């Protein structure tokens, strides 16, 4: 369930902001549930956001309708399960239908001021742009998604409608770390954090995060949020040092 500092309303709002920052190619509204299809992009951008209550009978009908939607797209059905936001019995229903639980995640928040207060000494020089550059995209893809569809990933970034920034940490003339942020209704979401292996431990990611916080403050976002895998220990340490605390744990259910 969401923690004391993360109400269900907050969690739902943040997850929906994240969906706007990772816009799918196709989105179908199904009684408040969002069925998202994002071929060629990171799989989590194409999951169901089941943000709406449903009784036992309606719940099963909605799950079946989602399965039919994804079958029609030739895609695997996946649900994003945020406790306290999704229908109470959805997780158990999916487990009973053979869906596998995967990718435990942590939704974390911090005030922008707190992130800026914790700026490390000796930060690397950071450049930023309001659109992704080839240098930014190339490093992100090299670290995270080199086997994905580059044109589909570019297309997803082109679909982002909210104010955005793409930050690059520089070592000499080389890009060594990147990240992006999207401002949306008083919050700035952090996405696309990536650091070259040889640059890790040198404060590159922290420099990017500080630059994103600086941009967030300028764009009226007093609070920041991000999503991180619970087994990504280095990332968890980075975000904890920057002042981010967990408001909700969530996971995914994937059809067999």
PDB file of C-alpha atoms in Angstrom:
ATOM      1  CA  UNK A   1       0.000   0.000   0.000  1.00  0.00           C
ATOM      2  CA  UNK A   2       1.149   3.605  -0.389  1.00  0.00           C
ATOM      3  CA  UNK A   3       3.048   4.855   2.634  1.00  0.00           C
ATOM      4  CA  UNK A   4       1.846   7.549   5.012  1.00  0.00           C
ATOM      5  CA  UNK A   5       3.563  10.223   2.936  1.00  0.00           C
ATOM      6  CA  UNK A   6       2.256   8.823  -0.341  1.00  0.00           C
ATOM      7  CA  UNK A   7      -1.533   8.798  -0.542  1.00  0.00           C
ATOM      8  CA  UNK A   8      -3.333   6.778  -3.185  1.00  0.00           C
ATOM      9  CA  UNK A   9      -4.275  10.042  -4.891  1.00  0.00           C
ATOM     10  CA  UNK A  10      -0.618  11.087  -5.072  1.00  0.00           C
ATOM     11  CA  UNK A  11       0.515   7.709  -6.376  1.00  0.00           C
ATOM     12  CA  UNK A  12      -2.164   7.655  -9.036  1.00  0.00           C
ATOM     13  CA  UNK A  13      -1.309  11.180 -10.131  1.00  0.00           C
ATOM     14  CA  UNK A  14       2.395  10.390 -10.388  1.00  0.00           C
ATOM     15  CA  UNK A  15       1.860   7.175 -12.311  1.00  0.00           C
ATOM     16  CA  UNK A  16      -0.347   9.027 -14.771  1.00  0.00           C
ATOM     17  CA  UNK A  17       2.232  11.781 -15.145  1.00  0.00           C
ATOM     18  CA  UNK A  18       4.803   9.078 -15.872  1.00  0.00           C
ATOM     19  CA  UNK A  19       2.517   7.667 -18.568  1.00  0.00           C
ATOM     20  CA  UNK A  20       2.410  11.098 -20.211  1.00  0.00           C
ATOM     21  CA  UNK A  21       6.210  11.254 -20.065  1.00  0.00           C
ATOM     22  CA  UNK A  22       6.412   7.813 -21.722  1.00  0.00           C
ATOM     23  CA  UNK A  23       3.578   8.223 -24.229  1.00  0.00           C
ATOM     24  CA  UNK A  24       2.448   5.063 -25.995  1.00  0.00           C
ATOM     25  CA  UNK A  25       1.740   5.002 -29.708  1.00  0.00           C
ATOM     26  CA  UNK A  26      -1.842   3.993 -29.039  1.00  0.00           C
ATOM     27  CA  UNK A  27      -3.927   4.442 -25.888  1.00  0.00           C
ATOM     28  CA  UNK A  28      -7.450   3.085 -25.440  1.00  0.00           C
ATOM     29  CA  UNK A  29      -9.601   4.212 -22.535  1.00  0.00           C
ATOM     30  CA  UNK A  30     -11.535   1.257 -21.114  1.00  0.00           C
ATOM     31  CA  UNK A  31     -13.708   2.546 -18.297  1.00  0.00           C
ATOM     32  CA  UNK A  32     -10.854   4.463 -16.697  1.00  0.00           C
ATOM     33  CA  UNK A  33      -8.254   1.812 -17.461  1.00  0.00           C
ATOM     34  CA  UNK A  34      -5.646   2.811 -20.011  1.00  0.00           C
ATOM     35  CA  UNK A  35      -4.632   0.136 -22.478  1.00  0.00           C
ATOM     36  CA  UNK A  36      -1.314   1.294 -23.909  1.00  0.00           C
ATOM     37  CA  UNK A  37       0.473  -0.108 -26.948  1.00  0.00           C
ATOM     38  CA  UNK A  38       4.040   1.034 -27.641  1.00  0.00           C
ATOM     39  CA  UNK A  39       5.649  -1.265 -30.227  1.00  0.00           C
ATOM     40  CA  UNK A  40       9.436  -1.070 -30.369  1.00  0.00           C
ATOM     41  CA  UNK A  41       9.687   0.861 -27.092  1.00  0.00           C
ATOM     42  CA  UNK A  42      10.583  -0.246 -23.593  1.00  0.00           C
ATOM     43  CA  UNK A  43       7.959  -2.808 -22.578  1.00  0.00           C
ATOM     44  CA  UNK A  44       6.704  -0.885 -19.526  1.00  0.00           C
ATOM     45  CA  UNK A  45       5.440   1.912 -21.788  1.00  0.00           C
ATOM     46  CA  UNK A  46       2.959  -0.587 -23.227  1.00  0.00           C
ATOM     47  CA  UNK A  47       1.304  -1.853 -20.052  1.00  0.00           C
ATOM     48  CA  UNK A  48      -2.242  -1.522 -18.715  1.00  0.00           C
ATOM     49  CA  UNK A  49      -2.801   1.251 -16.193  1.00  0.00           C
ATOM     50  CA  UNK A  50      -5.824  -0.205 -14.318  1.00  0.00           C
ATOM     51  CA  UNK A  51      -6.679   2.957 -12.384  1.00  0.00           C
ATOM     52  CA  UNK A  52     -10.356   2.479 -11.720  1.00  0.00           C
ATOM     53  CA  UNK A  53     -12.460   0.403  -9.374  1.00  0.00           C
ATOM     54  CA  UNK A  54     -14.471  -2.564 -10.614  1.00  0.00           C
ATOM     55  CA  UNK A  55     -16.616  -5.197  -8.924  1.00  0.00           C
ATOM     56  CA  UNK A  56     -15.733  -8.900  -9.211  1.00  0.00           C
ATOM     57  CA  UNK A  57     -17.704  -9.503 -12.399  1.00  0.00           C
ATOM     58  CA  UNK A  58     -16.690  -6.236 -14.019  1.00  0.00           C
ATOM     59  CA  UNK A  59     -13.065  -6.865 -13.047  1.00  0.00           C
ATOM     60  CA  UNK A  60     -12.924 -10.128 -14.965  1.00  0.00           C
ATOM     61  CA  UNK A  61     -14.619  -8.547 -17.976  1.00  0.00           C
ATOM     62  CA  UNK A  62     -12.088  -5.740 -18.015  1.00  0.00           C
ATOM     63  CA  UNK A  63      -9.156  -8.146 -17.821  1.00  0.00           C
ATOM     64  CA  UNK A  64     -10.562 -10.189 -20.710  1.00  0.00           C
ATOM     65  CA  UNK A  65     -11.128  -6.998 -22.737  1.00  0.00           C
ATOM     66  CA  UNK A  66      -7.507  -5.985 -22.122  1.00  0.00           C
ATOM     67  CA  UNK A  67      -6.307  -9.404 -23.233  1.00  0.00           C
ATOM     68  CA  UNK A  68      -8.350  -9.109 -26.412  1.00  0.00           C
ATOM     69  CA  UNK A  69      -6.921  -5.638 -27.084  1.00  0.00           C
ATOM     70  CA  UNK A  70      -3.310  -6.803 -26.819  1.00  0.00           C
ATOM     71  CA  UNK A  71      -4.000  -9.994 -28.782  1.00  0.00           C
ATOM     72  CA  UNK A  72      -5.331  -7.756 -31.546  1.00  0.00           C
ATOM     73  CA  UNK A  73      -2.060  -5.828 -31.480  1.00  0.00           C
ATOM     74  CA  UNK A  74       0.047  -8.991 -31.482  1.00  0.00           C
ATOM     75  CA  UNK A  75       1.448  -7.972 -28.097  1.00  0.00           C
ATOM     76  CA  UNK A  76       1.847  -9.538 -24.655  1.00  0.00           C
ATOM     77  CA  UNK A  77      -0.658  -8.368 -22.021  1.00  0.00           C
ATOM     78  CA  UNK A  78       0.985  -6.713 -19.025  1.00  0.00           C
ATOM     79  CA  UNK A  79      -0.527  -4.871 -16.069  1.00  0.00           C
ATOM     80  CA  UNK A  80       1.116  -2.268 -13.847  1.00  0.00           C
ATOM     81  CA  UNK A  81      -0.004  -3.041 -10.290  1.00  0.00           C
ATOM     82  CA  UNK A  82       0.168  -0.154  -7.821  1.00  0.00           C
ATOM     83  CA  UNK A  83      -1.392  -1.191  -4.479  1.00  0.00           C
ATOM     84  CA  UNK A  84      -4.031   1.227  -3.241  1.00  0.00           C
ATOM     85  CA  UNK A  85      -4.553   2.557  -6.760  1.00  0.00           C
ATOM     86  CA  UNK A  86      -5.588  -0.570  -8.671  1.00  0.00           C
ATOM     87  CA  UNK A  87      -8.687  -2.623  -7.812  1.00  0.00           C
ATOM     88  CA  UNK A  88      -8.046  -4.586  -4.638  1.00  0.00           C
ATOM     89  CA  UNK A  89      -8.479  -8.063  -6.110  1.00  0.00           C
ATOM     90  CA  UNK A  90      -6.807  -7.478  -9.475  1.00  0.00           C
ATOM     91  CA  UNK A  91      -3.388  -8.822  -8.520  1.00  0.00           C
ATOM     92  CA  UNK A  92      -4.851 -12.080  -7.205  1.00  0.00           C
ATOM     93  CA  UNK A  93      -7.102 -12.467 -10.241  1.00  0.00           C
ATOM     94  CA  UNK A  94      -4.147 -12.094 -12.592  1.00  0.00           C
ATOM     95  CA  UNK A  95      -2.072 -14.560 -10.585  1.00  0.00           C
ATOM     96  CA  UNK A  96      -4.922 -17.054 -10.859  1.00  0.00           C
ATOM     97  CA  UNK A  97      -4.951 -16.596 -14.638  1.00  0.00           C
ATOM     98  CA  UNK A  98      -1.269 -17.500 -14.826  1.00  0.00           C
ATOM     99  CA  UNK A  99       0.233 -14.003 -14.964  1.00  0.00           C
ATOM    100  CA  UNK A 100       3.786 -13.830 -13.654  1.00  0.00           C
ATOM    101  CA  UNK A 101       4.840 -11.213 -11.132  1.00  0.00           C
ATOM    102  CA  UNK A 102       7.938  -9.361 -12.289  1.00  0.00           C
ATOM    103  CA  UNK A 103       9.996  -6.176 -11.977  1.00  0.00           C
ATOM    104  CA  UNK A 104       9.403  -4.908  -8.413  1.00  0.00           C
ATOM    105  CA  UNK A 105       9.705  -1.137  -8.552  1.00  0.00           C
ATOM    106  CA  UNK A 106      10.012   1.805  -6.162  1.00  0.00           C
ATOM    107  CA  UNK A 107       8.209   5.114  -6.760  1.00  0.00           C
ATOM    108  CA  UNK A 108      10.199   7.866  -5.014  1.00  0.00           C
ATOM    109  CA  UNK A 109       9.779  11.594  -4.445  1.00  0.00           C
ATOM    110  CA  UNK A 110      11.806  14.541  -3.191  1.00  0.00           C
ATOM    111  CA  UNK A 111      11.435  18.275  -3.042  1.00  0.00           C
ATOM    112  CA  UNK A 112      13.417  20.026  -5.728  1.00  0.00           C
ATOM    113  CA  UNK A 113      15.061  22.202  -3.076  1.00  0.00           C
ATOM    114  CA  UNK A 114      16.276  19.134  -1.200  1.00  0.00           C
ATOM    115  CA  UNK A 115      17.900  17.673  -4.315  1.00  0.00           C
ATOM    116  CA  UNK A 116      19.668  20.977  -4.958  1.00  0.00           C
ATOM    117  CA  UNK A 117      20.846  21.203  -1.340  1.00  0.00           C
ATOM    118  CA  UNK A 118      22.674  17.905  -1.745  1.00  0.00           C
ATOM    119  CA  UNK A 119      24.673  18.910  -4.808  1.00  0.00           C
ATOM    120  CA  UNK A 120      28.066  17.152  -4.628  1.00  0.00           C
ATOM    121  CA  UNK A 121      31.375  18.954  -4.853  1.00  0.00           C
ATOM    122  CA  UNK A 122      33.351  18.635  -8.042  1.00  0.00           C
ATOM    123  CA  UNK A 123      30.312  18.204 -10.272  1.00  0.00           C
ATOM    124  CA  UNK A 124      30.874  17.602 -13.959  1.00  0.00           C
ATOM    125  CA  UNK A 125      29.845  20.177 -16.530  1.00  0.00           C
ATOM    126  CA  UNK A 126      26.271  19.509 -17.744  1.00  0.00           C
ATOM    127  CA  UNK A 127      24.655  20.713 -20.942  1.00  0.00           C
ATOM    128  CA  UNK A 128      20.941  20.595 -21.555  1.00  0.00           C
ATOM    129  CA  UNK A 129      18.548  20.894 -24.465  1.00  0.00           C
ATOM    130  CA  UNK A 130      14.762  20.991 -24.771  1.00  0.00           C
ATOM    131  CA  UNK A 131      14.896  18.234 -27.406  1.00  0.00           C
ATOM    132  CA  UNK A 132      16.937  15.017 -27.471  1.00  0.00           C
ATOM    133  CA  UNK A 133      20.200  15.338 -29.365  1.00  0.00           C
ATOM    134  CA  UNK A 134      21.898  12.469 -31.174  1.00  0.00           C
ATOM    135  CA  UNK A 135      24.631  12.489 -28.529  1.00  0.00           C
ATOM    136  CA  UNK A 136      22.033  12.192 -25.743  1.00  0.00           C
ATOM    137  CA  UNK A 137      20.108   9.466 -27.526  1.00  0.00           C
ATOM    138  CA  UNK A 138      23.233   7.552 -28.498  1.00  0.00           C
ATOM    139  CA  UNK A 139      24.485   7.246 -24.934  1.00  0.00           C
ATOM    140  CA  UNK A 140      21.078   6.367 -23.511  1.00  0.00           C
ATOM    141  CA  UNK A 141      20.605   3.693 -26.166  1.00  0.00           C
ATOM    142  CA  UNK A 142      24.108   2.280 -25.667  1.00  0.00           C
ATOM    143  CA  UNK A 143      23.460   1.785 -21.937  1.00  0.00           C
ATOM    144  CA  UNK A 144      19.805   0.764 -21.882  1.00  0.00           C
ATOM    145  CA  UNK A 145      18.256  -0.267 -25.164  1.00  0.00           C
ATOM    146  CA  UNK A 146      20.752  -0.951 -27.913  1.00  0.00           C
ATOM    147  CA  UNK A 147      18.649  -3.837 -29.257  1.00  0.00           C
ATOM    148  CA  UNK A 148      15.391  -1.868 -29.357  1.00  0.00           C
ATOM    149  CA  UNK A 149      13.842  -0.034 -32.280  1.00  0.00           C
ATOM    150  CA  UNK A 150      15.607   3.319 -32.499  1.00  0.00           C
ATOM    151  CA  UNK A 151      12.917   4.919 -34.663  1.00  0.00           C
ATOM    152  CA  UNK A 152      10.201   3.820 -32.220  1.00  0.00           C
ATOM    153  CA  UNK A 153      12.140   5.292 -29.292  1.00  0.00           C
ATOM    154  CA  UNK A 154      12.617   8.578 -31.148  1.00  0.00           C
ATOM    155  CA  UNK A 155       8.902   8.547 -31.895  1.00  0.00           C
ATOM    156  CA  UNK A 156       8.043   8.130 -28.215  1.00  0.00           C
ATOM    157  CA  UNK A 157      10.199  11.117 -27.281  1.00  0.00           C
ATOM    158  CA  UNK A 158       8.575  13.164 -30.050  1.00  0.00           C
ATOM    159  CA  UNK A 159       5.150  12.429 -28.538  1.00  0.00           C
ATOM    160  CA  UNK A 160       5.972  14.016 -25.169  1.00  0.00           C
ATOM    161  CA  UNK A 161       3.850  17.153 -24.956  1.00  0.00           C
ATOM    162  CA  UNK A 162       4.909  18.560 -21.566  1.00  0.00           C
ATOM    163  CA  UNK A 163       7.999  20.785 -21.117  1.00  0.00           C
ATOM    164  CA  UNK A 164      11.095  18.601 -21.152  1.00  0.00           C
ATOM    165  CA  UNK A 165      14.840  18.800 -20.727  1.00  0.00           C
ATOM    166  CA  UNK A 166      17.599  16.457 -21.893  1.00  0.00           C
ATOM    167  CA  UNK A 167      20.781  16.738 -19.823  1.00  0.00           C
ATOM    168  CA  UNK A 168      24.289  15.545 -20.741  1.00  0.00           C
ATOM    169  CA  UNK A 169      27.208  15.342 -18.302  1.00  0.00           C
ATOM    170  CA  UNK A 170      30.499  16.039 -20.057  1.00  0.00           C
ATOM    171  CA  UNK A 171      34.007  14.812 -19.327  1.00  0.00           C
ATOM    172  CA  UNK A 172      36.254  16.772 -21.610  1.00  0.00           C
ATOM    173  CA  UNK A 173      34.411  16.669 -24.919  1.00  0.00           C
ATOM    174  CA  UNK A 174      32.700  13.351 -24.266  1.00  0.00           C
ATOM    175  CA  UNK A 175      29.180  12.663 -23.023  1.00  0.00           C
ATOM    176  CA  UNK A 176      29.440  10.257 -20.067  1.00  0.00           C
ATOM    177  CA  UNK A 177      25.954  10.395 -18.506  1.00  0.00           C
ATOM    178  CA  UNK A 178      22.466  11.521 -19.494  1.00  0.00           C
ATOM    179  CA  UNK A 179      18.994  11.962 -18.065  1.00  0.00           C
ATOM    180  CA  UNK A 180      15.765  13.743 -18.873  1.00  0.00           C
ATOM    181  CA  UNK A 181      12.974  15.409 -16.941  1.00  0.00           C
ATOM    182  CA  UNK A 182       9.372  16.273 -17.766  1.00  0.00           C
ATOM    183  CA  UNK A 183       7.476  19.030 -15.939  1.00  0.00           C
ATOM    184  CA  UNK A 184       3.801  18.307 -15.334  1.00  0.00           C
ATOM    185  CA  UNK A 185       1.457  20.114 -12.919  1.00  0.00           C
ATOM    186  CA  UNK A 186       3.981  21.093 -10.259  1.00  0.00           C
ATOM    187  CA  UNK A 187       6.085  17.928 -10.493  1.00  0.00           C
ATOM    188  CA  UNK A 188       9.145  17.008 -12.554  1.00  0.00           C
ATOM    189  CA  UNK A 189       9.587  13.343 -13.422  1.00  0.00           C
ATOM    190  CA  UNK A 190      13.100  11.967 -13.900  1.00  0.00           C
ATOM    191  CA  UNK A 191      13.614   9.487 -16.739  1.00  0.00           C
ATOM    192  CA  UNK A 192      16.314   8.050 -18.963  1.00  0.00           C
ATOM    193  CA  UNK A 193      19.157   8.147 -16.461  1.00  0.00           C
ATOM    194  CA  UNK A 194      22.201   6.404 -17.951  1.00  0.00           C
ATOM    195  CA  UNK A 195      25.941   6.467 -17.256  1.00  0.00           C
ATOM    196  CA  UNK A 196      28.773   4.871 -19.193  1.00  0.00           C
ATOM    197  CA  UNK A 197      30.349   2.031 -17.161  1.00  0.00           C
ATOM    198  CA  UNK A 198      33.773   3.684 -17.181  1.00  0.00           C
ATOM    199  CA  UNK A 199      32.315   6.914 -15.767  1.00  0.00           C
ATOM    200  CA  UNK A 200      30.463   5.374 -12.825  1.00  0.00           C
ATOM    201  CA  UNK A 201      31.570   6.398  -9.360  1.00  0.00           C
ATOM    202  CA  UNK A 202      32.762   9.803 -10.568  1.00  0.00           C
ATOM    203  CA  UNK A 203      29.618  11.782  -9.789  1.00  0.00           C
ATOM    204  CA  UNK A 204      28.371  11.891 -13.376  1.00  0.00           C
ATOM    205  CA  UNK A 205      24.838  10.684 -12.611  1.00  0.00           C
ATOM    206  CA  UNK A 206      24.628  12.966  -9.582  1.00  0.00           C
ATOM    207  CA  UNK A 207      25.651  15.922 -11.740  1.00  0.00           C
ATOM    208  CA  UNK A 208      22.862  15.105 -14.195  1.00  0.00           C
ATOM    209  CA  UNK A 209      20.319  14.763 -11.392  1.00  0.00           C
ATOM    210  CA  UNK A 210      21.306  18.136  -9.938  1.00  0.00           C
ATOM    211  CA  UNK A 211      20.993  19.770 -13.355  1.00  0.00           C
ATOM    212  CA  UNK A 212      17.527  18.286 -13.771  1.00  0.00           C
ATOM    213  CA  UNK A 213      16.542  19.670 -10.357  1.00  0.00           C
ATOM    214  CA  UNK A 214      17.844  23.100 -11.340  1.00  0.00           C
ATOM    215  CA  UNK A 215      15.732  22.987 -14.498  1.00  0.00           C
ATOM    216  CA  UNK A 216      12.706  21.760 -12.522  1.00  0.00           C
ATOM    217  CA  UNK A 217      12.936  24.736 -10.176  1.00  0.00           C
ATOM    218  CA  UNK A 218      13.069  27.155 -13.082  1.00  0.00           C
ATOM    219  CA  UNK A 219       9.951  25.529 -14.556  1.00  0.00           C
ATOM    220  CA  UNK A 220       7.861  25.758 -11.410  1.00  0.00           C
ATOM    221  CA  UNK A 221       8.175  22.120 -10.342  1.00  0.00           C
ATOM    222  CA  UNK A 222       8.711  22.194  -6.584  1.00  0.00           C
ATOM    223  CA  UNK A 223       8.688  18.403  -6.315  1.00  0.00           C
ATOM    224  CA  UNK A 224      10.341  15.601  -8.253  1.00  0.00           C
ATOM    225  CA  UNK A 225       9.587  11.916  -8.692  1.00  0.00           C
ATOM    226  CA  UNK A 226      11.214   8.904 -10.282  1.00  0.00           C
ATOM    227  CA  UNK A 227      10.782   5.158 -10.656  1.00  0.00           C
ATOM    228  CA  UNK A 228      13.614   2.708 -10.007  1.00  0.00           C
ATOM    229  CA  UNK A 229      14.006  -1.063  -9.920  1.00  0.00           C
ATOM    230  CA  UNK A 230      14.206  -2.328  -6.357  1.00  0.00           C
ATOM    231  CA  UNK A 231      17.165  -4.563  -7.197  1.00  0.00           C
ATOM    232  CA  UNK A 232      19.207  -1.725  -8.712  1.00  0.00           C
ATOM    233  CA  UNK A 233      21.311  -1.062  -5.624  1.00  0.00           C
ATOM    234  CA  UNK A 234      23.649   1.599  -7.112  1.00  0.00           C
ATOM    235  CA  UNK A 235      20.669   3.615  -8.377  1.00  0.00           C
ATOM    236  CA  UNK A 236      18.859   3.307  -5.046  1.00  0.00           C
ATOM    237  CA  UNK A 237      21.948   4.649  -3.254  1.00  0.00           C
ATOM    238  CA  UNK A 238      22.236   7.539  -5.692  1.00  0.00           C
ATOM    239  CA  UNK A 239      18.613   8.566  -5.221  1.00  0.00           C
ATOM    240  CA  UNK A 240      18.684   8.146  -1.450  1.00  0.00           C
ATOM    241  CA  UNK A 241      21.744  10.396  -1.223  1.00  0.00           C
ATOM    242  CA  UNK A 242      19.911  12.936  -3.385  1.00  0.00           C
ATOM    243  CA  UNK A 243      16.991  12.975  -0.942  1.00  0.00           C
ATOM    244  CA  UNK A 244      14.425  10.757  -2.683  1.00  0.00           C
ATOM    245  CA  UNK A 245      12.216   8.625  -0.419  1.00  0.00           C
ATOM    246  CA  UNK A 246       9.800   5.867  -1.364  1.00  0.00           C
ATOM    247  CA  UNK A 247       6.076   6.551  -1.432  1.00  0.00           C
ATOM    248  CA  UNK A 248       4.971   3.277  -3.021  1.00  0.00           C
ATOM    249  CA  UNK A 249       6.244  -0.068  -4.170  1.00  0.00           C
ATOM    250  CA  UNK A 250       4.647  -1.557  -7.251  1.00  0.00           C
ATOM    251  CA  UNK A 251       5.178  -4.372  -9.745  1.00  0.00           C
ATOM    252  CA  UNK A 252       3.974  -5.797 -13.034  1.00  0.00           C
ATOM    253  CA  UNK A 253       1.957  -8.867 -13.999  1.00  0.00           C
ATOM    254  CA  UNK A 254       2.839 -10.401 -17.356  1.00  0.00           C
ATOM    255  CA  UNK A 255       0.770 -12.969 -19.244  1.00  0.00           C
ATOM    256  CA  UNK A 256       2.470 -16.297 -19.868  1.00  0.00           C
TER     257      UNK A 256
END
